[in-house]
Coordinates of C-alpha atoms and ligand atoms in Angstrom, one line a residue:
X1 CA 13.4 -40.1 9.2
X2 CA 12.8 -36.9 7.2
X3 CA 15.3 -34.4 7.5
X4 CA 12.3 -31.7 7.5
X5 CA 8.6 -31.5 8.0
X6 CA 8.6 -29.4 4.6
X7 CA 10.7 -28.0 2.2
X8 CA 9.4 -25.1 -0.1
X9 CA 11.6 -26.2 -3.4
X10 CA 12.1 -23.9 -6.2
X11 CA 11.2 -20.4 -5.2
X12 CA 12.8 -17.2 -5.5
X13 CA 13.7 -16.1 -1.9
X14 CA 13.5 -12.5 -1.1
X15 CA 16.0 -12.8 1.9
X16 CA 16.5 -10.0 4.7
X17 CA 18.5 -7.1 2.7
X18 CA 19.1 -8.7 -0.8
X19 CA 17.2 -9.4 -3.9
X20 CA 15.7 -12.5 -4.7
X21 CA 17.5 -15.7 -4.8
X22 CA 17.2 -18.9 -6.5
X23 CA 16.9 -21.1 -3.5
X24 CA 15.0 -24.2 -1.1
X25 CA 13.5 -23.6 2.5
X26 CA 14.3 -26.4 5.4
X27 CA 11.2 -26.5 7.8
X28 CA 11.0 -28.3 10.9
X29 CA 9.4 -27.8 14.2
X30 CA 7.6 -24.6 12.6
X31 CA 11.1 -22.9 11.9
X32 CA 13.5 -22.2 9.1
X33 CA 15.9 -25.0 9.7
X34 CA 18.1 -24.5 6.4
X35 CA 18.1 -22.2 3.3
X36 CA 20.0 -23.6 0.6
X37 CA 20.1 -25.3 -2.8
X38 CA 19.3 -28.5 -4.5
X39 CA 16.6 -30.0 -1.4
X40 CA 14.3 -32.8 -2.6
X41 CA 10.8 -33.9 -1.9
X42 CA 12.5 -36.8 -0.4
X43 CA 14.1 -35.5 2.7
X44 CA 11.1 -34.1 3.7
X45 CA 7.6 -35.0 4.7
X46 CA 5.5 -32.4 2.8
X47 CA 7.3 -30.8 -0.3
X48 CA 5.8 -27.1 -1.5
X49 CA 6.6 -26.5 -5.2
X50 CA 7.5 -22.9 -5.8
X51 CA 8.9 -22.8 -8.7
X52 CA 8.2 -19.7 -10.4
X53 CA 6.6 -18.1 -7.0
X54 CA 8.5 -15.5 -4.9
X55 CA 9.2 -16.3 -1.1
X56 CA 8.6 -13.7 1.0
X57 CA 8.5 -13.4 5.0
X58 CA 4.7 -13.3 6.3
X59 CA 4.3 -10.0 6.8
X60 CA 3.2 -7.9 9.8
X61 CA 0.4 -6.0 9.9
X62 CA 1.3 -3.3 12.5
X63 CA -1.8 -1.5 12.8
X64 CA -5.1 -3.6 13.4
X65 CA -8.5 -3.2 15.3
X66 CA -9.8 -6.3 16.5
X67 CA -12.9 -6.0 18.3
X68 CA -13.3 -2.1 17.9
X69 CA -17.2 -2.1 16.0
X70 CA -17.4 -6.1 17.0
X71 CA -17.1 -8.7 19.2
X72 CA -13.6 -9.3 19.5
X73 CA -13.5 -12.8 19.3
X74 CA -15.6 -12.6 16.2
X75 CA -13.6 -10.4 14.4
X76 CA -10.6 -12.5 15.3
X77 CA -12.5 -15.6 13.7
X78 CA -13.5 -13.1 10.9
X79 CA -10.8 -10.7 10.0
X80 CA -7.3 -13.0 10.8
X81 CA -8.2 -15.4 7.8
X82 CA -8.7 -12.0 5.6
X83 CA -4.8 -11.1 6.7
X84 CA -3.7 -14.5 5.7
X85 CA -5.2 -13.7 1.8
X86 CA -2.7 -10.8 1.7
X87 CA 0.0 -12.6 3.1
X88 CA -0.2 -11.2 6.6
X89 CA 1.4 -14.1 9.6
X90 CA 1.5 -11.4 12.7
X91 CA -0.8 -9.0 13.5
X92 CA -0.3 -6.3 16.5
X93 CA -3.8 -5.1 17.1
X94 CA -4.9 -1.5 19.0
X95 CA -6.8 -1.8 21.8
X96 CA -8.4 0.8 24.2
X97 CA -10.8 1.2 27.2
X98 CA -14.2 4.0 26.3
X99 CA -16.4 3.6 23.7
X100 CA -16.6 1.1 21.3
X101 CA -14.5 -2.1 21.9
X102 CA -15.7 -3.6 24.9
X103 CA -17.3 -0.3 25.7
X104 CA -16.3 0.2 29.5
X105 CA -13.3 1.6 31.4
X106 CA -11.3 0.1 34.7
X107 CA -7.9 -0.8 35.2
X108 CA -5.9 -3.0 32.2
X109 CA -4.9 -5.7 34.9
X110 CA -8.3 -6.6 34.9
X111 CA -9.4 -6.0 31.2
X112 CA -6.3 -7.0 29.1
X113 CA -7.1 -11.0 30.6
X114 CA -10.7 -10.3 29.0
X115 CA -9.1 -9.3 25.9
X116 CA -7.0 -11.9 25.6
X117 CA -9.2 -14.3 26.6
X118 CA -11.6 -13.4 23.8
X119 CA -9.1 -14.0 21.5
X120 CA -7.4 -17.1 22.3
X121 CA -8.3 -19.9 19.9
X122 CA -9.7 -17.7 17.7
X123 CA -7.0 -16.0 15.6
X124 CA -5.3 -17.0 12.3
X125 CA -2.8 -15.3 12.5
X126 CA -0.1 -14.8 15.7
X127 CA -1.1 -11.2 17.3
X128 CA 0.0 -9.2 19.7
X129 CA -1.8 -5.9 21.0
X130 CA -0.5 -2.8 21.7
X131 CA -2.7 -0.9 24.6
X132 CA -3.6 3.0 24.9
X133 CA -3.6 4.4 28.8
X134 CA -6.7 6.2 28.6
X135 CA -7.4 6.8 32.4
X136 CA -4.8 8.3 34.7
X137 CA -4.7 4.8 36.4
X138 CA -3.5 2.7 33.2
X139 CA -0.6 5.0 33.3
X140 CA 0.7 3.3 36.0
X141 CA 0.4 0.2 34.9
X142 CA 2.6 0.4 31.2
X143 CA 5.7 -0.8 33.7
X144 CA 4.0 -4.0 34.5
X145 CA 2.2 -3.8 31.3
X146 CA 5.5 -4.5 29.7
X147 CA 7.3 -6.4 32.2
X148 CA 4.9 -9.0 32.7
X149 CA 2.4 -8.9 30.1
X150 CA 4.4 -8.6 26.5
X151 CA 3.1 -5.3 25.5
X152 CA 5.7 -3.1 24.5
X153 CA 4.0 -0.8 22.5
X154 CA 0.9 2.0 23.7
X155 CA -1.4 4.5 22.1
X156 CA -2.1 8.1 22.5
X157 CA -4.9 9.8 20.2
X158 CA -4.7 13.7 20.0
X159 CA -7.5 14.0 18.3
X160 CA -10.0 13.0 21.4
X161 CA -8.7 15.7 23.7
X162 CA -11.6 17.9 21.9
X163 CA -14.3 14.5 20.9
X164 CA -17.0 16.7 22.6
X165 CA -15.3 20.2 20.7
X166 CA -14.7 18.1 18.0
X167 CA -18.6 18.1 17.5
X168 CA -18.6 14.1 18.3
X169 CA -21.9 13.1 19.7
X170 CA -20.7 12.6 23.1
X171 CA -18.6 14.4 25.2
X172 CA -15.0 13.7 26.0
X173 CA -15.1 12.1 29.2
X174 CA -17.9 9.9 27.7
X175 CA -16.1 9.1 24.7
X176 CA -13.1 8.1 26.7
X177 CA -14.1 7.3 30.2
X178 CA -11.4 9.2 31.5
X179 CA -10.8 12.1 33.8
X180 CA -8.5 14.4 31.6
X181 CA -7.7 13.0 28.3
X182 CA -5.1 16.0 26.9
X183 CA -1.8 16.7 26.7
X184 CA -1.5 16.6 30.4
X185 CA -1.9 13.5 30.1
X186 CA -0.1 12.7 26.8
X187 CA 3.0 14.1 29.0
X188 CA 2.7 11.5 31.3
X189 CA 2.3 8.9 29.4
X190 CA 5.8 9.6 27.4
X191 CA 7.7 10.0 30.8
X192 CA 6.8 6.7 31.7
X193 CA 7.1 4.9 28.5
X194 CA 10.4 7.0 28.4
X195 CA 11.3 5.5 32.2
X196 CA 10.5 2.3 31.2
X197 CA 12.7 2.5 28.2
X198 CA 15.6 3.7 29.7
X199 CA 15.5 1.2 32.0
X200 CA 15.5 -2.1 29.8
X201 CA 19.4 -3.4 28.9
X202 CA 17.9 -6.2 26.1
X203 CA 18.0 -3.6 23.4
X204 CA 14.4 -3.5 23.1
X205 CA 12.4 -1.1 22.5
X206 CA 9.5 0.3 24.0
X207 CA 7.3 3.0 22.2
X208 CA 4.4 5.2 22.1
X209 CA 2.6 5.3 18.9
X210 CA 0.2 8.2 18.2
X211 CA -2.7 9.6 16.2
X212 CA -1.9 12.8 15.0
X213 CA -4.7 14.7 14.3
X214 CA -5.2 18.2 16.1
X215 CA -9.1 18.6 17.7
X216 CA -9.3 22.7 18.3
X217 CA -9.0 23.1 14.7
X218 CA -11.1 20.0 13.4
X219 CA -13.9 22.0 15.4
X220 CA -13.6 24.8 13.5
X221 CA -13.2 23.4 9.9
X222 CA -15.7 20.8 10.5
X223 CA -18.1 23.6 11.7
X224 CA -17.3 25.4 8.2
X225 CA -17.5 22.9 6.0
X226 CA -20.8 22.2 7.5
X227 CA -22.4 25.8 7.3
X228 CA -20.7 26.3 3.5
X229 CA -22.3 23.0 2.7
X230 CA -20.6 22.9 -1.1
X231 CA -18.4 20.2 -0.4
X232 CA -19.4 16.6 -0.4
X233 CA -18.3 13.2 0.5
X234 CA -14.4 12.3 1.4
X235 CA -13.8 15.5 0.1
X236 CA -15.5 17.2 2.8
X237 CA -14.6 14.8 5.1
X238 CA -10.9 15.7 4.3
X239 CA -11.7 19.6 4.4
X240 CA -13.4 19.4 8.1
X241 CA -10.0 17.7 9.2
X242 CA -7.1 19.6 6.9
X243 CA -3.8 18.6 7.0
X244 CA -2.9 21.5 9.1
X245 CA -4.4 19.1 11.7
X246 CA -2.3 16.5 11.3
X247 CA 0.8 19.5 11.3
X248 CA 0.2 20.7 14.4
X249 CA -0.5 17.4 15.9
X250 CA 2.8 16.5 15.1
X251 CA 4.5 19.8 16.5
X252 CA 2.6 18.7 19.6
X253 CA 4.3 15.7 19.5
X254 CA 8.2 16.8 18.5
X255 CA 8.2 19.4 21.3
X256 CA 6.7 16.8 24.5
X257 CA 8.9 13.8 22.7
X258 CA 11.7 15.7 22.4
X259 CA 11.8 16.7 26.5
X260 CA 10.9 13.3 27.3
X261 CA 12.8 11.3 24.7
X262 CA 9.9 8.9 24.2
X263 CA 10.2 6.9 21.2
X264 CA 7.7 7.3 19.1
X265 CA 5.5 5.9 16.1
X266 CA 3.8 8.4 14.0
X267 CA 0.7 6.6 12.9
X268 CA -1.0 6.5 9.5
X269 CA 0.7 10.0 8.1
X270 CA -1.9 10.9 5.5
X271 CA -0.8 13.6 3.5
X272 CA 2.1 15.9 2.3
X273 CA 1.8 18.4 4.9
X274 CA 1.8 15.7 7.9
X275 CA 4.5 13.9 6.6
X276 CA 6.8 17.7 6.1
X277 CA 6.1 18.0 9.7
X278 CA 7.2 14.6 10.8
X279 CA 10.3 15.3 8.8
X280 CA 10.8 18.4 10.6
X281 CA 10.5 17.0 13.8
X282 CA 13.6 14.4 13.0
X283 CA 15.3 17.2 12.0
X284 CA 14.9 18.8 15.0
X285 CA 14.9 16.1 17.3
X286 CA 18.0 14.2 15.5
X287 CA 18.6 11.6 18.6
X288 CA 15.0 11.1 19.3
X289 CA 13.6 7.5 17.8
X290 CA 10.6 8.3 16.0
X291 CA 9.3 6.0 13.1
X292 CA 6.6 7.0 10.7
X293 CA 3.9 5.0 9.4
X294 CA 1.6 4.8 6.5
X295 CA -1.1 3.3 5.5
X296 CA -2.4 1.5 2.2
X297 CA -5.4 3.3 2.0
X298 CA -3.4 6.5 2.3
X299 CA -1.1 5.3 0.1
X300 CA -3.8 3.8 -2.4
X301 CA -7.1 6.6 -2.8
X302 CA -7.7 9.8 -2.9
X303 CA -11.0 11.5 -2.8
X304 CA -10.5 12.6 -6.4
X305 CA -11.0 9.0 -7.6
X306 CA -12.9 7.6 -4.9
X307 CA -15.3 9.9 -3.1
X308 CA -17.7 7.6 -1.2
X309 CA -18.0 7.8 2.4
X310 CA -17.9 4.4 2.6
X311 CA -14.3 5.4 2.3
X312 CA -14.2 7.7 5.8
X313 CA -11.3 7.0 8.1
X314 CA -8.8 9.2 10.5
X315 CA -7.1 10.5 9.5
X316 CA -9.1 10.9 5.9
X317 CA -8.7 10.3 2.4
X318 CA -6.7 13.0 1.3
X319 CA -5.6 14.3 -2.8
X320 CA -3.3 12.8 -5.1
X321 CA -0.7 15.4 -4.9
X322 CA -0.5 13.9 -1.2
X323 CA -0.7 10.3 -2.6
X324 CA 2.1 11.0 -4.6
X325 CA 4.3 12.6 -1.7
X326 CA 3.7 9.8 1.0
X327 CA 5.2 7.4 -2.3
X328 CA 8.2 9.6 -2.3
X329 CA 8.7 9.1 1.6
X330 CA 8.1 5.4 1.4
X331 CA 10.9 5.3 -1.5
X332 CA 13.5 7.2 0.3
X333 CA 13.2 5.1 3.1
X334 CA 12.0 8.0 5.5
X335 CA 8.3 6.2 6.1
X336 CA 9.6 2.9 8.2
X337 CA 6.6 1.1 7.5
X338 CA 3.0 0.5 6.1
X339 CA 0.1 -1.3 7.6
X340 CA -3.9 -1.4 6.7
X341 CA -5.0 0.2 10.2
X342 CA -7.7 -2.6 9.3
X343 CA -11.1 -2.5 11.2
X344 CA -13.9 -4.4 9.7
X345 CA -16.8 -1.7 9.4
X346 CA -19.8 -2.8 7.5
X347 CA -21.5 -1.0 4.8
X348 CA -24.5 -0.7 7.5
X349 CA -22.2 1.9 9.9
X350 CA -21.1 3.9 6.8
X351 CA -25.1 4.7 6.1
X352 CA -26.9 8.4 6.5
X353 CA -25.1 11.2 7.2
X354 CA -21.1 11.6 6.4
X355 CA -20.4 12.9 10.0
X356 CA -22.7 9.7 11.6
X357 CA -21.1 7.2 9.5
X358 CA -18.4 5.2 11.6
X359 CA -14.4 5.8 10.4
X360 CA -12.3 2.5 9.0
X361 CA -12.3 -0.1 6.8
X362 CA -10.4 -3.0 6.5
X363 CA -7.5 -3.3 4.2
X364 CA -4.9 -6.6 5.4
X365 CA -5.9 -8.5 2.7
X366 CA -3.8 -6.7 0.5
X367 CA -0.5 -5.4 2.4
X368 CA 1.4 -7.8 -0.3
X369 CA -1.0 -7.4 -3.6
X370 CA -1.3 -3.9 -3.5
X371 CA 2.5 -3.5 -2.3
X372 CA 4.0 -5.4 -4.6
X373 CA 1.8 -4.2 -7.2
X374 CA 1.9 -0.2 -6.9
X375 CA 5.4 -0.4 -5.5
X376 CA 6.9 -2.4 -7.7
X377 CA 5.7 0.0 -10.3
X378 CA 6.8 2.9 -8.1
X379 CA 10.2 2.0 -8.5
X380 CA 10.4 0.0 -5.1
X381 CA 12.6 -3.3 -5.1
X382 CA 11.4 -6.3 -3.7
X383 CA 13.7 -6.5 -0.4
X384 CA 12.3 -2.9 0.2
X385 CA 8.6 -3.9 -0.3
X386 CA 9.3 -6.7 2.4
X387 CA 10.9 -4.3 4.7
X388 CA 8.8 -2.5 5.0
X389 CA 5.9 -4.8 5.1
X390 CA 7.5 -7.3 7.5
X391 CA 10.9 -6.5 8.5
X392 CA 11.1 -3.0 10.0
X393 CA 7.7 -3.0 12.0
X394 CA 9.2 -6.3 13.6
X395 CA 11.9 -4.7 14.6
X396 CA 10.1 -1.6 15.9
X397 CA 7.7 -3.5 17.8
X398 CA 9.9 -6.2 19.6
X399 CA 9.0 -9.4 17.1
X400 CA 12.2 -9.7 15.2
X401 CA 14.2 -12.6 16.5
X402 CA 11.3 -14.3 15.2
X403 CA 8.7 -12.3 12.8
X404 CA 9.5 -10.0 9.6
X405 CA 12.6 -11.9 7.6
X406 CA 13.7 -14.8 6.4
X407 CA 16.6 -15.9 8.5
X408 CA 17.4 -19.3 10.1
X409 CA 16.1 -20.1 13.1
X410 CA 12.9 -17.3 12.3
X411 CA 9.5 -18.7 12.4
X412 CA 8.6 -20.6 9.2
X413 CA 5.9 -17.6 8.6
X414 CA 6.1 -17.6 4.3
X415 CA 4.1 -16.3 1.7
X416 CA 4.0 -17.7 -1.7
X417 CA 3.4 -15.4 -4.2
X418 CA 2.6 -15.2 -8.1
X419 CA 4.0 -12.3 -9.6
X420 CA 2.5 -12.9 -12.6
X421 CA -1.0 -13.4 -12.2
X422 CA -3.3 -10.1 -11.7
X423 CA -6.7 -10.5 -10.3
X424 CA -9.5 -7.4 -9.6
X425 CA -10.3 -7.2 -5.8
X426 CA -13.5 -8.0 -5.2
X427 CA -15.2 -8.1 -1.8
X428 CA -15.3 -11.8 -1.4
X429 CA -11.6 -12.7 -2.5
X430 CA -10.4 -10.1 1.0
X431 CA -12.1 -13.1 3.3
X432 CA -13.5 -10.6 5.6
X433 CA -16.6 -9.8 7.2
X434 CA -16.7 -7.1 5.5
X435 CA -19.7 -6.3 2.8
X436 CA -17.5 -4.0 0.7
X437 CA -14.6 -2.3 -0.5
X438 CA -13.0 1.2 -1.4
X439 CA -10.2 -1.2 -2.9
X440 CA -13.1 -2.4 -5.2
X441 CA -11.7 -3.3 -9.3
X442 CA -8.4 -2.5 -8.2
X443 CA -6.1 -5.0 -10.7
X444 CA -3.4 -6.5 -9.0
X445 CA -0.2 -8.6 -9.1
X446 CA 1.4 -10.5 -6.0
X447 CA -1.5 -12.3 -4.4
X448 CA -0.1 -15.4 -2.1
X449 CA -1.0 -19.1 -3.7
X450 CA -0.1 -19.6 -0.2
X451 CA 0.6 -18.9 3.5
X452 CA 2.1 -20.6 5.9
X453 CA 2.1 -19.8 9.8
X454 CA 5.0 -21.7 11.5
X455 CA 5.3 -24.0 8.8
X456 CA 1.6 -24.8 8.4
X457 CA -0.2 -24.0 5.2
X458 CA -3.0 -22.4 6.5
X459 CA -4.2 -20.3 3.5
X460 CA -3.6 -21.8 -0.1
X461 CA -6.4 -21.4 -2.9
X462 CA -8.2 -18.1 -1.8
X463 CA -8.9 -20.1 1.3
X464 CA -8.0 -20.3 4.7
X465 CA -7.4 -24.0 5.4
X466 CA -6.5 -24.6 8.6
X467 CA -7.5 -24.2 12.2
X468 CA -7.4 -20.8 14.6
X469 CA -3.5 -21.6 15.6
X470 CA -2.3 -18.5 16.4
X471 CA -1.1 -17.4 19.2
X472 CA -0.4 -14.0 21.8
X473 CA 3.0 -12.6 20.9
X474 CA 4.2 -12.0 24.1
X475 CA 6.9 -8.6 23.0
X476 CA 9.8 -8.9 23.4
X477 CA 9.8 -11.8 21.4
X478 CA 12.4 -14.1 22.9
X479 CA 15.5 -14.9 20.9
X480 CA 14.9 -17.9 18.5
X481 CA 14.9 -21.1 20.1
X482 CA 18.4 -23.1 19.3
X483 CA 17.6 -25.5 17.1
X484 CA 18.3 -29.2 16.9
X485 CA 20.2 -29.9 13.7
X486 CA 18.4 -31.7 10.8
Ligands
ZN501 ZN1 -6.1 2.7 13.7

């Protein structure tokens, strides 16, 4: 009998903390079984040649919409095959109650079955979801929430405290479905994720991730931007929401954080000013655990070079001086982690006018191309780009006895990837639903040859191969099962 199920021969290995090493992966039963030298095709029953390919963990999209402008259940048939092309294994997707999704409100015990439900069976990749109390109610539920359902993670969104000052097109308790979506509420949700926190002895964490974007002042700059009428496109959009928004938002955030000691995720930071202010708030809150968070996107345009509305998201497009200061956090090592905040938005909801047009666009597809293209060049090394790709949103979101490094005794979650070879990205080579692009004619390096999920190739090619295997990532991941030796 083979030793393994497959052995990926050859490669250079990027393992957890290190550069890359010359070595051969051991797979059985889905997991790492051995990492070592000198395997052969022979002691195994598949044999993967990487020879001249990197080896890098699957990474871990963080920040994901499933179901938010579609059926769920088709975006997860859709979008998860899209995150495989980009090397993405787990995904931890946002989900809410209120308009859009499933477009309805009531308690989670009754709604988070539904969700699951409509993804089951459907997914490529392994997901998790991460749930935002909208309603009074669902903040009594985050204990059981965690407890019992494997959702150790929740959402706040400052920005909807004002959707009806904000000059959305519905008022706030319509947009939500909730009673008093502010920072009332906000308070209450920390002191319970706080509670729930303190009370846990595994080690693991449980968090409150938020959108930082401040609604009293989006009102007003919107409502200038709109009567000065000069600006146009991103650009605009960018000015209606200025970065002083996503300041204060954050100032918000450091002052109710710091009296509750929630942990906290500071989502997508978007531009210099943000960023300065999450700094601040570490600074002034130096025991309180609060990651940042970046996008591609944010990390990848600018309304300079690409001023299309096709391109508006919250928080928006912002300059290239910004750009070029969200780079210098993610080399220092003070941004934790990036994602692609991906949410498949066709070109048919950007249409008409800039403030109608729907915000997102999907972006998985290339967490490892564009990563290990721009930050390569940037001046990252390779162990850093898979940090913060895979490793340290594992471990801030319970998956990392399992997801986010190569380790024995991990799940065999790989992707291949040729260093060497630079394509353009086109539309159809992202595998998503999706009918365009702002990453359109990029040229880039790092593309996977391959993915596997649990030590099935299920993407090799520019195609997904395989069958919807993945499966609800019930967080805390459990430690890795003890494994049988070969
Ligand atoms: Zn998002």
């Amino acid at each position: 009998m083979a030793s393994y199920d497959t052995v990926v021969l050859g490669g250079r290995i990027v393992l957890p903390g290190r550069g890359p090493v010359r070595a051969d992966v051991g797979i059985k039963d889905g997991r790492i079984a051995a990492i070592g030298e000198g395997f052969s095709s022979g002691e195994a029953d598949e044999a993967i040649d990487a020879e001249g390919n990197l080896v890098l963990p699957g990474a871990v999209d963080a920040h994901y919409h499933l179901g938010i402008y579609r059926d769920i259940t088709e975006d997860a048939k859709s979008e998860t095959p899209s995150s495989l092309a980009g090397g993405v294994t787990s995904i931890i997707s946002y989900f809410r109650t209120g308009s859009h999704y499933l477009e309805k409100s009531g308690p989670y015990s009754e709604i988070f079955p539904e969700v699951l439900e409509a993804t089951q069976g459907h997914s490529y990749v392994d997901y998790g979801y991460h749930l935002a109390p909208m309603a009074r109610d669902q903040v009594g539920e985050i204990e059981r929430l965690v407890g019992e359902d494997g959702v150790a993670s929740f959402k706040y969104y400052m920005f909807y405290k004002g959707m009806d000052l904000a000059g959305g097109s519905s008022d706030a308790a319509g947009y939500t479905m909730s009673e008093n979506y502010d920072l009332g509420h906000l308070f209450e949700i920390m002191e319970q994720v706080a509670r729930v926190q303190a009370s846990r002895h595994d080690g693991s964490r449980v968090s409150l991730s938020i959108h930082c974007e401040q609604p009293e002042l989006i009102r007003i700059f919107k409502e200038r931007v709109q009567e000065e009428g000069i600006l146009q496109g991103l650009e605009a959009y960018s000015a209606s929401r200025p970065t002083l928004t996503e300041h204060l938002a954050v100032a918000e955030v450091g002052v109710l954080a710091g009296h509750t000691r929630c942990p906290v995720n500071l989502l997508h930071l978007s531009s210099e000013e943000a960023f300065e202010a999450a700094l601040e708030l570490k600074r002034q809150h130096p025991a309180l655990d609060a990651r940042l968070e970046t996008t591609l996107h944010h990390l990848a345009l600018t309304y300079e070079t690409y001023n299309d509305q096709r391109g508006k998201v919250n928080p928006p497009i912002r300059a290239q001086s910004d750009v070029d200061a969200l780079w210098r956090g993610v080399l220092r090592g003070e941004i934790d982690w990036v994602c692609s905040d991906h949410a498949c938005c066709s070109e048919e909801n950007k249409e008409g006018d800039l403030w109608q047009a729907l915000p997102g666009f999907g972006g998985t597809a290339l967490i490892y191309p564009f990563m290990l293209t721009e930050g390569l060049r940037r001046g990252l090394s390779l162990e850093r780009v898979v940090d913060l790709v895979a490793t340290n949103p594992a471990r801030a979101y319970g998956l990392a006895s399992r997801k986010g490094a190569i380790t024995v005794g991990a799940d065999a979650d790989l992707a291949i990837v040729d260093l060497e070879e630079t394509h353009p990205v086109t539309t159809e080579r992202l595998l998503s639903a999706q009918d365009y692009t702002p990453f359109e004619g990029m040229e880039l390096a790092g593309w996977p040859t391959r993915t596997l999920l649990r030590g099935q190739t299920v993407f090799a090619d520019g195609e997904s191969t395989g069958s919807p295997t993945g499966t609800y990532l019930k967080r805390p991941l459990t430690e890795a099962r003890p494994l049988s030796t070969p």
